[in-house]
Amino acid sequence: MVVLSESNLKTSLGALILGGMVCTGLSGIVAMQTVLYFRLFSRDQFSTKLKVAVVFLLDLLHSIMIAAANYMYCVDNFGQRDITDHVFWAVGISIALTAVLTVIVHLFFALRLFKLSKGNYWVTVPIAVLAVARVVAALVTTVELIRLGSFYEFGQRFRWVFTLGLVLSSVVDFLITGGLCYYLRRNRTGTGRFDHILDSVTLYTVENGLLTSVTTLVSLIFWLVKPHVLIYLGLHFAISKLYANSFLASMNARRILRAQSESQSASGHRLPVIFTSRGMRHSNAEQLNLGTRVEITVDKTVDYATDDMPDILSTDQKNPSASRV
């Protein structure tokens, strides 16, 4: 154990309390998005619903661990000058839960990238390996933190393990975001019909990847610069919440994209709906030229089941939307 200065003690406890408050707010958003998902997409496949439910339960358990940790630091051990060097079991479990949530979301987006890249193993397999390595590093961190019971002792012996986990998380975020953006841009056709929705998806991808990677990098910086002050831990509390919200936002964004498609159809430009799990709509317009400048457009909508975004993109590109008679 080490005795910290009063300034570092206040800063550490303040960071833990603020981190817990932010986590509570983000967990509320996770709950809201989960309820919204089950109300809007009740016809999704069972496997998709199961993934959403697992993410929600893990996030709820993580929030419980954060609340327990803050109670132990601020109430049970009130007045102890060296308390912020002590590692409670709730802190270790919260780190493990963060890793599990992170790898679930990473593998979800890696699978989406795999389908979007039309089965490119050279791109997706390294990402999956790095994601698994990240969770292994986090589990080692959890075990050693609980065993040693001291942040100082852990920093002296296994500092590189926690550092490796944060670095791998940021690298995987960057690779997934870059890969998705690259393949989405490759699918652009140069026309408003197809490119508008691809721009929306690209924006979602960049926003989600940027938020999680920046938070992870800031936590890493504080861990390397001020390991005896728990600012990095307060930031680490929020990481799992950001990943959970990123996953759920991606699922619920399908309704927004569908609304965009329907609004475009009123002006004769029906956009392909992506991110759907079932019931994607495909428009096949037949325009009849009667020898004058008058044209009659008949929209035929065919409903069929599809599984993921890449299949929809490839199907829409293979089937032209309009033919003139």
Coordinates of C-alpha atoms in Angstrom, one line a residue:
M1 CA 0.0 0.0 0.0
V2 CA 1.1 3.6 -0.6
V3 CA -0.1 6.7 1.1
L4 CA -1.4 9.3 -1.4
S5 CA -1.4 13.0 -1.0
E6 CA -4.7 14.7 -0.1
S7 CA -4.9 16.2 -3.6
N8 CA -4.5 12.9 -5.3
L9 CA -7.0 11.3 -2.9
K10 CA -9.7 13.9 -3.7
T11 CA -9.0 13.7 -7.4
S12 CA -9.3 9.9 -7.4
L13 CA -12.5 9.8 -5.4
G14 CA -13.9 12.6 -7.5
A15 CA -13.1 10.8 -10.7
L16 CA -14.8 7.6 -9.4
I17 CA -17.9 9.4 -8.4
L18 CA -18.2 11.4 -11.6
G19 CA -17.4 8.2 -13.6
G20 CA -20.2 6.4 -11.7
M21 CA -22.7 9.3 -12.5
V22 CA -21.8 9.2 -16.2
C23 CA -22.2 5.5 -16.2
T24 CA -25.7 5.7 -14.6
G25 CA -26.8 8.2 -17.3
L26 CA -25.3 6.0 -20.1
S27 CA -26.9 2.9 -18.6
G28 CA -30.3 4.6 -18.7
I29 CA -29.7 5.3 -22.4
V30 CA -28.9 1.6 -22.9
A31 CA -32.1 0.6 -21.2
M32 CA -34.1 3.1 -23.3
Q33 CA -32.5 1.8 -26.6
T34 CA -33.2 -1.8 -25.5
V35 CA -36.9 -1.1 -24.9
L36 CA -37.1 0.8 -28.2
Y37 CA -35.5 -2.1 -30.1
F38 CA -37.9 -4.7 -28.8
R39 CA -40.8 -2.4 -29.6
L40 CA -39.7 -1.5 -33.1
F41 CA -38.2 -4.8 -34.2
S42 CA -40.3 -7.5 -32.7
R43 CA -40.1 -9.6 -35.9
D44 CA -36.3 -9.8 -35.8
Q45 CA -34.6 -13.2 -35.6
F46 CA -34.3 -14.8 -32.2
S47 CA -30.5 -14.7 -32.4
T48 CA -30.5 -11.0 -32.9
K49 CA -32.9 -10.4 -30.0
L50 CA -30.6 -12.6 -27.9
K51 CA -27.6 -10.5 -28.6
V52 CA -29.5 -7.4 -27.6
A53 CA -30.7 -9.0 -24.4
V54 CA -27.2 -10.2 -23.5
V55 CA -25.7 -6.7 -24.1
F56 CA -28.4 -5.2 -21.9
L57 CA -27.9 -7.7 -19.0
L58 CA -24.1 -7.3 -19.1
D59 CA -24.5 -3.5 -19.0
L60 CA -26.9 -3.8 -16.1
L61 CA -24.5 -6.0 -14.2
H62 CA -21.6 -3.6 -14.9
S63 CA -23.6 -0.7 -13.5
I64 CA -24.2 -2.8 -10.3
M65 CA -20.5 -3.4 -10.0
I66 CA -19.7 0.3 -10.4
A67 CA -22.2 1.3 -7.7
A68 CA -20.8 -1.4 -5.4
A69 CA -17.3 -0.1 -6.0
N70 CA -18.1 3.5 -5.3
Y71 CA -19.9 2.5 -2.1
M72 CA -16.9 0.6 -0.9
Y73 CA -14.5 3.5 -1.7
C74 CA -16.7 6.4 -0.4
V75 CA -18.8 4.9 2.4
D76 CA -17.3 1.7 3.8
N77 CA -13.8 3.0 3.9
F78 CA -14.5 6.7 4.5
G79 CA -11.5 8.5 5.9
Q80 CA -8.8 6.1 4.9
R81 CA -5.9 7.9 3.2
D82 CA -4.7 4.9 1.2
I83 CA -8.1 3.6 0.1
T84 CA -7.7 4.6 -3.6
D85 CA -4.7 2.3 -3.8
H86 CA -6.9 -0.7 -2.8
V87 CA -8.5 -2.8 -5.4
F88 CA -12.0 -4.1 -4.5
W89 CA -13.4 -7.2 -6.2
A90 CA -16.2 -5.1 -7.8
V91 CA -13.6 -3.0 -9.7
G92 CA -11.9 -6.2 -11.1
I93 CA -15.2 -7.6 -12.2
S94 CA -16.2 -4.3 -13.8
I95 CA -13.0 -4.5 -15.9
A96 CA -13.8 -8.1 -17.0
L97 CA -17.4 -7.1 -17.9
T98 CA -16.1 -4.2 -19.9
A99 CA -13.9 -6.5 -21.9
V100 CA -16.7 -9.0 -22.5
L101 CA -19.0 -6.3 -23.8
T102 CA -16.2 -4.9 -25.9
V103 CA -15.4 -8.1 -27.6
I104 CA -19.1 -8.8 -28.3
V105 CA -19.5 -5.5 -30.1
H106 CA -16.2 -5.8 -31.9
L107 CA -17.1 -9.3 -33.2
F108 CA -20.5 -8.0 -34.2
F109 CA -19.1 -5.2 -36.3
A110 CA -16.3 -7.5 -37.6
L111 CA -19.0 -9.9 -38.9
R112 CA -20.7 -7.0 -40.6
L113 CA -17.4 -6.0 -42.2
F114 CA -16.9 -9.6 -43.3
K115 CA -20.2 -9.6 -45.1
L116 CA -19.7 -6.1 -46.5
S117 CA -16.3 -7.1 -47.9
K118 CA -17.8 -10.2 -49.4
G119 CA -15.9 -12.7 -47.2
N120 CA -12.5 -11.1 -47.0
Y121 CA -10.7 -13.1 -44.4
W122 CA -7.5 -11.1 -44.7
V123 CA -9.4 -8.1 -43.3
T124 CA -11.7 -9.6 -40.7
V125 CA -9.7 -12.5 -39.2
P126 CA -6.9 -10.2 -37.9
I127 CA -9.5 -7.9 -36.3
A128 CA -11.2 -10.9 -34.6
V129 CA -7.8 -12.1 -33.3
L130 CA -7.0 -8.7 -31.9
A131 CA -10.4 -8.4 -30.3
V132 CA -10.0 -11.8 -28.6
A133 CA -6.4 -10.8 -27.5
R134 CA -7.9 -7.7 -26.0
V135 CA -10.4 -9.6 -23.8
V136 CA -7.6 -12.0 -22.7
A137 CA -5.5 -9.1 -21.6
A138 CA -8.4 -7.7 -19.7
L139 CA -9.2 -11.0 -17.9
V140 CA -5.5 -11.3 -16.9
T141 CA -5.8 -7.7 -15.5
T142 CA -8.9 -8.7 -13.5
V143 CA -7.3 -11.7 -12.0
E144 CA -4.0 -10.0 -11.0
L145 CA -5.7 -6.9 -9.7
I146 CA -7.9 -8.9 -7.3
R147 CA -5.0 -11.2 -6.3
L148 CA -2.6 -8.3 -5.6
G149 CA -5.2 -6.0 -4.1
S150 CA -3.2 -2.9 -4.9
F151 CA -3.0 -0.6 -7.9
Y152 CA 0.5 0.2 -7.1
E153 CA 1.7 -3.4 -6.9
F154 CA -0.2 -4.1 -10.2
G155 CA 1.4 -1.2 -11.9
Q156 CA 4.9 -2.4 -10.8
R157 CA 4.4 -5.9 -12.1
F158 CA 1.7 -6.0 -14.8
R159 CA 1.4 -2.4 -16.1
W160 CA 2.0 -3.6 -19.6
V161 CA -1.0 -6.0 -19.5
F162 CA -3.6 -3.2 -18.9
T163 CA -1.8 -1.0 -21.4
L164 CA -1.9 -3.7 -24.0
G165 CA -5.7 -4.2 -23.5
L166 CA -6.4 -0.5 -24.0
V167 CA -4.1 -0.3 -27.1
L168 CA -5.7 -3.3 -28.7
S169 CA -9.2 -1.9 -28.1
S170 CA -8.3 1.4 -29.8
V171 CA -6.6 -0.5 -32.7
V172 CA -9.6 -2.7 -33.3
D173 CA -11.9 0.4 -33.2
F174 CA -9.8 2.1 -35.8
L175 CA -9.6 -1.0 -38.1
I176 CA -13.3 -1.7 -37.9
T177 CA -14.3 1.9 -38.6
G178 CA -11.8 2.3 -41.4
G179 CA -12.8 -1.0 -43.0
L180 CA -16.5 -0.2 -42.9
C181 CA -16.0 3.3 -44.3
Y182 CA -13.8 1.9 -47.1
Y183 CA -16.2 -0.7 -48.3
L184 CA -19.2 1.6 -47.9
R185 CA -17.4 4.1 -50.1
R186 CA -16.6 1.4 -52.7
N187 CA -20.3 0.7 -53.0
R188 CA -21.1 4.3 -54.1
T189 CA -22.7 4.5 -57.6
G190 CA -22.4 8.2 -58.2
T191 CA -26.2 8.7 -58.1
G192 CA -28.4 10.1 -55.4
R193 CA -30.5 7.0 -55.3
F194 CA -27.8 4.8 -53.7
D195 CA -25.3 7.2 -52.3
H196 CA -27.5 9.1 -49.9
I197 CA -28.1 6.1 -47.7
L198 CA -24.5 5.1 -47.8
D199 CA -23.5 8.5 -46.6
S200 CA -25.8 8.1 -43.6
V201 CA -24.4 4.7 -42.7
T202 CA -20.8 6.0 -43.1
L203 CA -21.6 8.9 -40.7
Y204 CA -23.0 6.4 -38.1
T205 CA -19.9 4.3 -38.4
V206 CA -17.5 7.2 -37.9
E207 CA -19.4 8.6 -35.0
N208 CA -19.6 5.3 -33.1
G209 CA -16.0 4.3 -33.7
L210 CA -14.6 7.8 -32.9
L211 CA -16.4 8.1 -29.6
T212 CA -15.3 4.7 -28.2
S213 CA -11.7 5.0 -29.5
V214 CA -11.2 8.5 -28.2
T215 CA -12.5 7.6 -24.7
T216 CA -10.2 4.6 -24.6
L217 CA -7.2 6.6 -25.7
V218 CA -7.8 9.3 -23.1
S219 CA -8.1 6.6 -20.4
L220 CA -4.8 5.1 -21.7
I221 CA -3.1 8.5 -21.5
F222 CA -4.1 9.1 -17.9
W223 CA -3.0 5.5 -17.0
L224 CA 0.4 6.1 -18.4
V225 CA 0.9 9.6 -17.1
K226 CA -0.8 9.5 -13.7
P227 CA -1.2 5.8 -12.7
H228 CA -1.6 6.7 -9.0
V229 CA -4.6 8.9 -9.7
L230 CA -7.8 7.0 -10.7
I231 CA -8.9 9.3 -13.4
Y232 CA -8.2 6.5 -15.9
L233 CA -10.5 4.2 -14.0
G234 CA -13.4 6.7 -13.9
L235 CA -13.0 7.0 -17.7
H236 CA -12.8 3.2 -18.0
F237 CA -16.1 2.9 -16.2
A238 CA -17.8 4.6 -19.2
I239 CA -16.1 2.5 -22.0
S240 CA -18.5 -0.4 -21.8
K241 CA -21.5 1.9 -21.8
L242 CA -20.3 3.5 -25.0
Y243 CA -19.8 0.2 -26.7
A244 CA -23.3 -1.0 -25.6
N245 CA -24.9 2.2 -26.9
S246 CA -22.9 2.0 -30.1
F247 CA -24.3 -1.5 -30.7
L248 CA -27.9 -0.6 -29.9
A249 CA -27.7 2.6 -31.9
S250 CA -26.6 0.6 -34.9
M251 CA -29.6 -1.8 -34.5
N252 CA -32.1 1.0 -34.0
A253 CA -30.8 3.1 -36.8
R254 CA -32.6 0.9 -39.3
R255 CA -35.9 2.6 -38.6
I256 CA -34.4 6.0 -39.3
L257 CA -32.8 4.8 -42.6
R258 CA -36.1 3.2 -43.6
A259 CA -37.9 6.5 -42.9
Q260 CA -35.3 8.3 -45.1
S261 CA -36.0 5.7 -47.9
E262 CA -39.8 6.2 -47.7
S263 CA -39.4 10.0 -47.8
Q264 CA -37.2 9.8 -50.9
S265 CA -39.8 7.5 -52.6
A266 CA -42.3 10.4 -52.7
S267 CA -40.1 12.2 -55.2
G268 CA -39.5 9.1 -57.3
H269 CA -36.2 8.1 -55.8
R270 CA -36.7 5.1 -53.5
L271 CA -33.5 4.4 -51.5
P272 CA -32.5 0.9 -50.5
V273 CA -33.2 0.2 -46.8
I274 CA -30.2 -1.3 -45.1
F275 CA -29.4 -2.7 -41.7
T276 CA -32.7 -4.6 -41.8
S277 CA -33.1 -8.1 -40.4
R278 CA -36.3 -9.0 -42.1
G279 CA -38.7 -7.5 -44.6
M280 CA -36.5 -5.3 -46.8
R281 CA -38.3 -3.5 -49.5
H282 CA -37.1 -3.4 -53.1
S283 CA -38.5 -1.0 -55.6
N284 CA -38.8 -1.9 -59.3
A285 CA -40.2 1.0 -61.3
E286 CA -41.6 0.7 -64.8
Q287 CA -41.9 4.0 -66.7
L288 CA -44.2 4.1 -69.7
N289 CA -43.3 6.7 -72.4
L290 CA -46.4 7.5 -74.4
G291 CA -44.7 9.4 -77.2
T292 CA -44.9 12.7 -75.5
R293 CA -43.2 14.3 -72.5
V294 CA -45.7 12.6 -70.2
E295 CA -44.4 9.6 -68.2
I296 CA -46.4 7.3 -66.0
T297 CA -44.4 5.6 -63.2
V298 CA -45.7 2.4 -61.6
D299 CA -43.9 1.3 -58.4
K300 CA -43.9 -2.4 -57.6
T301 CA -42.7 -3.2 -54.1
V302 CA -41.6 -6.8 -53.3
D303 CA -41.1 -7.8 -49.7
Y304 CA -38.5 -10.5 -48.9
A305 CA -36.4 -11.6 -46.0
T306 CA -32.7 -10.7 -45.8
D307 CA -30.1 -11.0 -43.1
D308 CA -27.7 -8.1 -43.2
M309 CA -26.5 -5.0 -44.9
P310 CA -24.0 -6.4 -47.4
D311 CA -26.5 -8.8 -48.9
I312 CA -28.9 -5.9 -49.4
L313 CA -26.3 -3.7 -51.0
S314 CA -25.2 -6.4 -53.4
T315 CA -28.8 -7.3 -54.3
D316 CA -29.8 -3.7 -54.9
Q317 CA -26.8 -3.2 -57.2
K318 CA -27.6 -6.3 -59.2
N319 CA -31.3 -5.3 -59.8
P320 CA -31.8 -2.1 -61.8
S321 CA -34.6 0.0 -60.5
A322 CA -36.1 1.4 -63.6
S323 CA -36.9 0.3 -67.2
R324 CA -38.6 2.3 -69.9
V325 CA -41.2 1.0 -72.3

